Structure formats: structure tokens, C-alpha cells
XYZ file of C-alpha atoms in Angstrom:
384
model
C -27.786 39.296 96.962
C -30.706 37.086 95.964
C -33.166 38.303 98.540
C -32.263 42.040 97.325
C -32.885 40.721 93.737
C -36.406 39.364 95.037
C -36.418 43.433 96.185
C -35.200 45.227 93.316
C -37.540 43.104 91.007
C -40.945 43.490 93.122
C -39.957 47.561 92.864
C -39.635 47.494 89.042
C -43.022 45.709 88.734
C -44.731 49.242 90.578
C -42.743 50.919 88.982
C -43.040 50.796 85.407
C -54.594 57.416 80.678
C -60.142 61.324 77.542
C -59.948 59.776 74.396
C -56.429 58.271 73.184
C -54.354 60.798 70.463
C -54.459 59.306 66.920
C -52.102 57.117 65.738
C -49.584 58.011 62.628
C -49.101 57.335 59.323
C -51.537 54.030 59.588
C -54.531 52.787 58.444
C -55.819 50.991 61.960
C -56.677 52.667 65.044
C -58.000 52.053 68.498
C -61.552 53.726 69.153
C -63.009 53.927 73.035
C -66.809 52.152 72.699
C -68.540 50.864 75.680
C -67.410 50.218 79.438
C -67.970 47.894 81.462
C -68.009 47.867 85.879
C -67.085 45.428 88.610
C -68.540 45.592 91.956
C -65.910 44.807 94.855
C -66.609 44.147 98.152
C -64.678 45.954 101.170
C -62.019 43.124 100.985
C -60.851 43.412 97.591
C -58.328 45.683 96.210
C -58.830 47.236 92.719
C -55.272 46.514 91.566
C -54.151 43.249 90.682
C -50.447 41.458 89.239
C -52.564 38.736 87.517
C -56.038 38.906 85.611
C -56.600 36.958 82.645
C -59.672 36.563 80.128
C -61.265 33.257 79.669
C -64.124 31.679 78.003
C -66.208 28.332 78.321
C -69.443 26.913 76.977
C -70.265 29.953 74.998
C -69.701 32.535 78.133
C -66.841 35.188 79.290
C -65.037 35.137 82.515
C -62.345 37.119 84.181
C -60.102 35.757 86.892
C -59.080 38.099 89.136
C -56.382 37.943 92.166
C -56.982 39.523 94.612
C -53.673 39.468 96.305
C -53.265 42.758 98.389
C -56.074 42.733 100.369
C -56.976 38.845 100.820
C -55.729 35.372 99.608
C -58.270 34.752 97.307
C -58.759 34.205 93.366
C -62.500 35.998 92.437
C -64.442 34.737 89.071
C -66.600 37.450 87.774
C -69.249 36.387 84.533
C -68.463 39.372 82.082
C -72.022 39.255 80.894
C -73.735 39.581 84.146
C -70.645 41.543 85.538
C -70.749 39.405 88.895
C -68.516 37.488 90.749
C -70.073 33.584 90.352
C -67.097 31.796 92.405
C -63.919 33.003 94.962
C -61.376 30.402 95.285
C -59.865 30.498 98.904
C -55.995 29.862 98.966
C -54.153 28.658 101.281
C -50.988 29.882 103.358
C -50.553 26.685 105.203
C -51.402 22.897 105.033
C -50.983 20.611 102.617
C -52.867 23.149 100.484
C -50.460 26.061 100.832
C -49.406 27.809 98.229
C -47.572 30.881 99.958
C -46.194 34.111 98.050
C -48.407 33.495 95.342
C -47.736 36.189 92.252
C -49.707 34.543 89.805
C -52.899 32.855 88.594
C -53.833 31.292 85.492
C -57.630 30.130 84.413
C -57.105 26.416 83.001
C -60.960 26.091 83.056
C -63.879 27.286 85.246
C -62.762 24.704 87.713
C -58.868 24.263 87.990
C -56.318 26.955 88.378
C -52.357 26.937 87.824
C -50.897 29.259 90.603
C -47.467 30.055 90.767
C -45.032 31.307 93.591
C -42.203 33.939 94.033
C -40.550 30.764 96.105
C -40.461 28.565 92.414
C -43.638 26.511 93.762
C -46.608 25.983 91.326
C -49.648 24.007 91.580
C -52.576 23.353 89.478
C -55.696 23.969 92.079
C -59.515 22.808 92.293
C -62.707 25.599 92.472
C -62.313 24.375 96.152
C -58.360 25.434 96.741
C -57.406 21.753 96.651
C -54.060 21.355 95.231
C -54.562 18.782 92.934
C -50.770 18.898 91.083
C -47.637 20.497 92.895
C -43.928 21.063 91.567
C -41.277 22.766 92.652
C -38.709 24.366 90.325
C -36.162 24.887 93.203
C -36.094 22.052 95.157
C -33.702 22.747 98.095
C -32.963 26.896 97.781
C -33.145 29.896 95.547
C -30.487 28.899 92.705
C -30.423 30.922 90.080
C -28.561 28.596 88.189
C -31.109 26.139 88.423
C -34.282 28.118 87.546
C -34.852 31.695 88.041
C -38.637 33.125 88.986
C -41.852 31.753 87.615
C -44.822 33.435 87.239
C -48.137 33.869 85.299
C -48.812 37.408 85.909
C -51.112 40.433 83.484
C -49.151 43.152 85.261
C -46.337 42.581 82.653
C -48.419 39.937 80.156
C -46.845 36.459 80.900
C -50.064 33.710 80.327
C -49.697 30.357 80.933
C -48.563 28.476 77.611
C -49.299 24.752 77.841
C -48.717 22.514 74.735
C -49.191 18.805 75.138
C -48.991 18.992 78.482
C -45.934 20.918 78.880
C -45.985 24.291 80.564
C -43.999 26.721 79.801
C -42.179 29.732 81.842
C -40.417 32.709 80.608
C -37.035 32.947 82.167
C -35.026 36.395 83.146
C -32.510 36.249 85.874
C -31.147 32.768 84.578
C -27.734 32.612 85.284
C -26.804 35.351 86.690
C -24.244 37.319 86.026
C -24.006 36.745 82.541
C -21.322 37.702 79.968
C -22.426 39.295 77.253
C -21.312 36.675 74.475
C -23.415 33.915 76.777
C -27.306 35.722 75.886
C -27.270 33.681 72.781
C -26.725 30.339 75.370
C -29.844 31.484 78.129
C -33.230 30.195 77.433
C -35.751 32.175 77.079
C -38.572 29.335 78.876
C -37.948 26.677 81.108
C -40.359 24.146 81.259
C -42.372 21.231 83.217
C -43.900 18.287 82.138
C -46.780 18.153 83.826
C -47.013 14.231 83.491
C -43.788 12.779 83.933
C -42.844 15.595 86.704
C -39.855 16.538 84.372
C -38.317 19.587 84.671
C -36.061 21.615 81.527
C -35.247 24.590 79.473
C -36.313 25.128 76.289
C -33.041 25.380 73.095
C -34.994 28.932 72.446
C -32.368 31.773 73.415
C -32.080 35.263 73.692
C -31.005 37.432 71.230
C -27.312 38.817 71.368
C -28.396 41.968 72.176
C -26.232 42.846 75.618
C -23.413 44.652 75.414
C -21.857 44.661 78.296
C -20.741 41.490 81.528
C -23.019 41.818 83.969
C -20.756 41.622 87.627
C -22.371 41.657 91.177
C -25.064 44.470 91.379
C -24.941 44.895 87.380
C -27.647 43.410 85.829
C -29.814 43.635 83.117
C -33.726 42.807 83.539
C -34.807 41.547 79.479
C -38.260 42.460 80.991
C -40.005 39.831 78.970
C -43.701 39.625 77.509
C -44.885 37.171 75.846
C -47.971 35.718 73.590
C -49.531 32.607 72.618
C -51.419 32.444 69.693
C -52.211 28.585 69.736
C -49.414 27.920 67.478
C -46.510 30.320 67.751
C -45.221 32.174 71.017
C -44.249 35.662 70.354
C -41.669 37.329 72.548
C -40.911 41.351 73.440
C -38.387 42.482 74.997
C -38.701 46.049 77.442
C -35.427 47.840 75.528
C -35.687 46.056 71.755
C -37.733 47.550 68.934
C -37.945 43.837 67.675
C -40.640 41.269 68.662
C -39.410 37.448 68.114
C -41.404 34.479 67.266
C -41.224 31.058 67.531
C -43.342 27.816 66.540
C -41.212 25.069 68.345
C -39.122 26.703 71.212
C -36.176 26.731 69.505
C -35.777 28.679 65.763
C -37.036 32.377 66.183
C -37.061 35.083 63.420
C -37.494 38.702 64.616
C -40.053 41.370 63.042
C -39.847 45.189 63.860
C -42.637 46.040 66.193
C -41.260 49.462 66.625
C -43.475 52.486 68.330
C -43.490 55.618 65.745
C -43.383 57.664 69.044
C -40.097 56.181 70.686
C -36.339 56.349 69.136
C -34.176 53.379 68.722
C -34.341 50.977 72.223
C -31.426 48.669 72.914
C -31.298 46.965 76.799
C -29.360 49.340 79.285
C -28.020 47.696 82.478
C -28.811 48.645 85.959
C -26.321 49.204 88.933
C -27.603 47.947 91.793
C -24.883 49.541 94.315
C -26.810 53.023 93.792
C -29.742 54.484 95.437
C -32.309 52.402 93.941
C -34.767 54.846 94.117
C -32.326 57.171 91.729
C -31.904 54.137 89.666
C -35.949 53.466 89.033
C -36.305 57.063 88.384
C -33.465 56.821 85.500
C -35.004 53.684 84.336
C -38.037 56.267 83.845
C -36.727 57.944 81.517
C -35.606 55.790 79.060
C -38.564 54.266 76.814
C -39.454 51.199 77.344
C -42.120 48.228 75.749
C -44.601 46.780 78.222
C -47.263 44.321 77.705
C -47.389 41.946 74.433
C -51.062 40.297 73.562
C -52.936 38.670 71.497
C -56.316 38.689 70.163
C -57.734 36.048 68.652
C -60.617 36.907 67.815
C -59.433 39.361 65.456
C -55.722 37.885 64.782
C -53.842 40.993 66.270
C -51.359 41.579 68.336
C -51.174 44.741 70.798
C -47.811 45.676 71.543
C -47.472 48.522 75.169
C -44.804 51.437 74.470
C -44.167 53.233 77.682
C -43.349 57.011 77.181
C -39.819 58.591 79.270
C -41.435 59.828 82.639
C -39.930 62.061 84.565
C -41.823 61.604 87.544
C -41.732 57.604 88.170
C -41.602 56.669 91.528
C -41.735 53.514 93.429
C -44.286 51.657 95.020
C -46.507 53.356 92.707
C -48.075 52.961 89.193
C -47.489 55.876 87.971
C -50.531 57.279 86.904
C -49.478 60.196 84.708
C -47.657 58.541 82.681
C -48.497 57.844 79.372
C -48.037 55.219 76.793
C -49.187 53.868 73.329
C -50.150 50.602 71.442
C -48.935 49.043 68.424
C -50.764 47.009 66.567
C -49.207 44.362 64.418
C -51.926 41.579 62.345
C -51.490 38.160 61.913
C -48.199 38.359 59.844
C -46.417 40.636 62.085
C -46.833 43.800 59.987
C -47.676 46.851 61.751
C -50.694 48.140 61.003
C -51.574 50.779 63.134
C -50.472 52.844 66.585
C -52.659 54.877 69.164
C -51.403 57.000 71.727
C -53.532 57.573 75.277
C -52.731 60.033 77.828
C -51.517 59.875 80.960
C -53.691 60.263 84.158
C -56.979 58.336 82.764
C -56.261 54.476 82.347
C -54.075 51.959 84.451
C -52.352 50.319 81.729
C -51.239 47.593 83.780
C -54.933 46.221 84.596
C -56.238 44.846 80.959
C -57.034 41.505 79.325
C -58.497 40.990 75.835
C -62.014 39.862 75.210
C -64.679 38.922 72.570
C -65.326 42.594 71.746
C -61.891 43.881 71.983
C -59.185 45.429 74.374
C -60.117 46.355 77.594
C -57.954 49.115 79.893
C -58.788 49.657 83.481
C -60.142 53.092 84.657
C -59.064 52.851 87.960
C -56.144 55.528 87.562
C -56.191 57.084 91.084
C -55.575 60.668 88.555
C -58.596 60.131 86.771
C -61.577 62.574 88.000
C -63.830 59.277 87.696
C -61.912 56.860 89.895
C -63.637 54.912 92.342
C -61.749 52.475 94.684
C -65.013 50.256 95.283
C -65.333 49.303 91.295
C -63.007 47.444 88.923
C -64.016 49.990 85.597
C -62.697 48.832 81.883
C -63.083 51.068 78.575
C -63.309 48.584 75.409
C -61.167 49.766 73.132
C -62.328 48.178 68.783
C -60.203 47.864 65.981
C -61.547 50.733 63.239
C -59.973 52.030 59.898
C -58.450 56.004 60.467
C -60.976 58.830 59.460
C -59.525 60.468 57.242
């Protein structure tokens, strides 16, 4: 049962865009400016589970993992768009860090990487593991801990705060009744000094209606923020954001989309044909990534449209989603819509000028498997 939840969860993650259609009724849209390209080398792969944004001494990187095609974590400098370091990991030694599915930039020089097998490390520019911890120390116990991961293909950063990391939390526990959500943390965390390991008192909402038995389950399909000070949760199925400045109070804001109806969690049978199952998971709508930009004290909220046509082990090019955009308060301020079969809204980060969405749709008539291509996407008032 576990290893087919390892499965069933790897599926969802492939399963889940011309100018962008004008949002409604707001005063804030996104506008396409300026692109910007990444030369890869014949051992890269243009898709990646985990690129994040970072910035030091005045200048803009991008990590970028390249996990599909080699074991290796590539630094590009966004002003000269070229790679300046490649961090080698390791799949064996005392430097291993197998079935890696995430890394997070602490600084130019040390990275946290985390495992589908509950192993993270903090390593060195020279794949040194400099701080390892396990979350499950003899076997795969839900119980315990469920999967950890800092990963862009569904937002989840790296929150650290006085030097305790956090981890969103989905599986834990499973099978849950459906008067127990208000009893499952949302994060576990670790101390990073005293080797401690926890859960936060933050829960989930009590917003599951039904027991979840053997091969029912429901994924919460969590995204999450950091703005320095509060972490701001979204849930896939839940029009609601929820946000929290100590891990354990949270009040909930409406972060609806304008073009989605009402979204409340649906469960998934497991017994059935899972391909038939991600294909109905298709088409019901569904929220996506949750970031934040701090340079302009936003948050971007991903609503994926119903898709007929979702398959697995694929992204799903065609399909199409939009953005909310909520300020600093929580207030929704504006929504754009982008079409289906130009950007891969899985591949994007924010940066000093704005939002960047990957190009490398395999639909677009542009696409080129040798270059990681991002549209910036500005913040500009609605013409009327």
C-alpha cells in the first residue's frame, strides 16, 4: 500500500500556455514584457520538480535540478544567463543523498536537499553533506512523518525560522476520519541544531467530508508561501487561502478564481484504473502553485481549468489555467487567464522584475528542447 502511494503520488505530480486573456472585473493585470533564455547542455533536461529564485550580494540566481537526465543541481547568473556552478550529488557514500525530489538555495554555497525516502541534508558547492536527518528512521511510517520535499513543481520552498525548518505535511496519518483534519498538522518540523524532530499545533481545516478507508484517500495538494513573517497555505480543492504568523492560529481569506465554481476536496479511489481516476481528477478544477513576491508584496495564486484530455506521465500542455492575484492584505486584486498550449506552468519562480513562466510547452510552435525559455510577466493597472 505505501509503495503504491509513493506511485499514485509521483503520477499526480505529471499529471496536473500568445498573450494571456484579460482578467475580470479588476483593476490589476498580468502583462507579457521581456524573455529571457537558458542554454543547456546535451545532459540536461528542460523540465524540472524543483527551481527556485535566489539572490546574493546585489545579483540573481536560479537553482535548477536537473534530475531526469543527471544527478546534478546547475546555478545559472540571471544577468549573464549562464550557468556559474553544477553541484554533483551523490547516489552513494557517505555523501549520498538518493531519490532526491527537491532542492532548496540556502546561499550560493550550501543547499538543503530533500528525499522521497524522508532523508534531508544541507550540502556544500562541493556535494559535501555537511548536516543530515532523517525523518523516518527505521521504515516508511506514515504515522511518524509522511513525505518531505522542497519542490517548484507544486510551490513548496524551504521555510526556515530560527533555525527550524519547516515541511508541509499531506499523507499524515493515513486513513483519516473526517472529524480528525482539524487534529493533522499541516508542517512537521526539524530543529536543525538540537536534531529535534516535531509537528507544528497548525491544522487543517475541517473541510473533508468523508473517512478515508484503504485505497480512499484524499491528497490536500498543498502550496505554500513565506513571506518572511507569515506562511500562507492553499489548498488544490478550497477557494480559501489560510495564513498563519506562528504555526498554530490561522484565519482564512477567499482567494477564489472568477473563472472556476465553488471547490471543496473530492476523494480518490485508489482500487480503480488509475489512469481513469487521473483523468476524472482532470476535470474537476483545481488550485496549483501559491507565491509570493516580495518585491512587490503580492501573492500569485495558479487556478487549473477542467481538462478533458489529462493524461499521465505528461504535463499536459493544452491545458490552460489562470492567476490570481491577491496584495499584501489578502484582497484580490486582479486575475489573468493564459491559454493552453504556450507556457509550462509548472516551470516558474519569481524574480526582481516579476513572474516568470517557462516556454518550454512541447505545443508551443517555439519550443526548443536545448533552451530553458521564461516570459516575464509585470504587474500593470487594466486598460480600460
Amino acid at each position: 500500500m505505501k509503495y503504491f502511494l509513493y506511485i499514485f503520488t509521483y503520477l499526480l505530480l505529471g499529471a496536473s500556455c500568445s498573450s494571456p486573456s484579460r482578467p475580470i472585473d479588476y483593476g490589476t493585470e498580468l502583462t507579457a514584457t521581456d524573455s529571457i533564455c537558458l542554454s543547456i547542455d546535451e545532459h540536461t533536461h528542460y523540465e524540472s520538480k524543483s527551481i527556485f529564485q535566489f539572490e546574493e550580494n546585489g545579483h540573481e540566481y536560479l537553482s535548477f535540478l536537473n534530475e531526469k537526465a543527471s544527478y546534478k543541481v546547475h546555478i545559472y547568473d540571471l544577468d549573464t544567463k549562464q550557468v556559474i556552478k553544477t553541484i554533483h550529488l551523490q547516489k552513494e557514500g557517505r555523501n549520498a543523498m538518493p531519490s532526491t525530489n527537491g532542492c532548496f538555495p540556502l546561499s550560493s554555497k550550501h543547499f538543503l536537499i530533500t528525499t522521497w525516502n524522508g532523508v534531508f541534508g544541507i550540502i556544500n558547492e562541493k556535494g559535501e553533506v555537511e548536516n543530515k536527518n532523517s525523518f523516518w528512521k527505521d521504515s516508511v511510517n506514515f504515522h511518524a512523518f509522511d513525505h518531505i520535499c522542497c519542490m517548484s513543481y507544486t510551490y513548496r520552498p524551504a521555510i526556515i525560522k530560527d533555525s527550524i525548518l519547516y515541511f508541509s505535511q499531506s499523507l499524515l496519518k493515513y486513513p483519516r476520519k473526517k472529524d480528525e483534519w482539524d487534529k493533522i498538522p499541516i508542517f512537521a518540523y526539524a530543529d536543525l541544531h538540537k536534531k529535534k524532530l516535531g509537528w507544528t499545533e497548525l491544522r487543517y481545516p475541517s473541510i473533508f467530508n468523508k473517512d478515508e478507508i484503504d485505497y480512499i484517500l484524499y491528497d490536500p495538494e498543498i502550496s505554500y508561501t513565506y513571506t518572511g513573517k507569515e506562511v500562507v497555505v492553499s489548498l488544490g480543492q478550497y477557494d480559501s487561502i489560510f495564513v498563519s504568523s506562528d504555526f498554530k492560529h490561522k484565519k482564512a481569506y477567499n482567494a477564489k478564481s472568477h473563472y472556476l465554481p465553488h471547490v471543496r476536496p473530492v476523494s480518490q479511489n485508489l482500487q480503480i484504473d488509475l489512469f481513469k481516476t487521473i483523468h476524472d481528477r482532470g476535470l474537476q478544477p483545481h488550485y496549483h502553485h501559491l507565491m509570493y513576491d516580495k518585491s512587490r508584496k503580492v501573492f500569485y495564486r495558479f487556478a487549473l481549468m477542467p481538462d478533458d484530455n489529462i493524461k499521465p506521465f505528461s504535463n499536459n500542455p493544452h491545458q490552460s489555467f489562470s492567476i490570481i492575484i491577491l496584495n499584501k492584505d489578502y484582497e484580490i486584486i486582479g486575475e489573468t487567464k493564459f491559454p493552453g498550449n504556450t507556457y509550462a506552468h509548472h516551470l516558474c519562480f519569481v524574480g526582481k522584475k516579476g513572474l516568470y513562466i517557462s516556454e518550454n510547452n512541447e505545443n508551443n510552435p517555439q519550443f526548443d528542447e536545448n533552451k530553458l525559455v521564461f516570459r516575464c510577466f509585470t504587474l500593470q493597472g487594466r486598460k480600460k
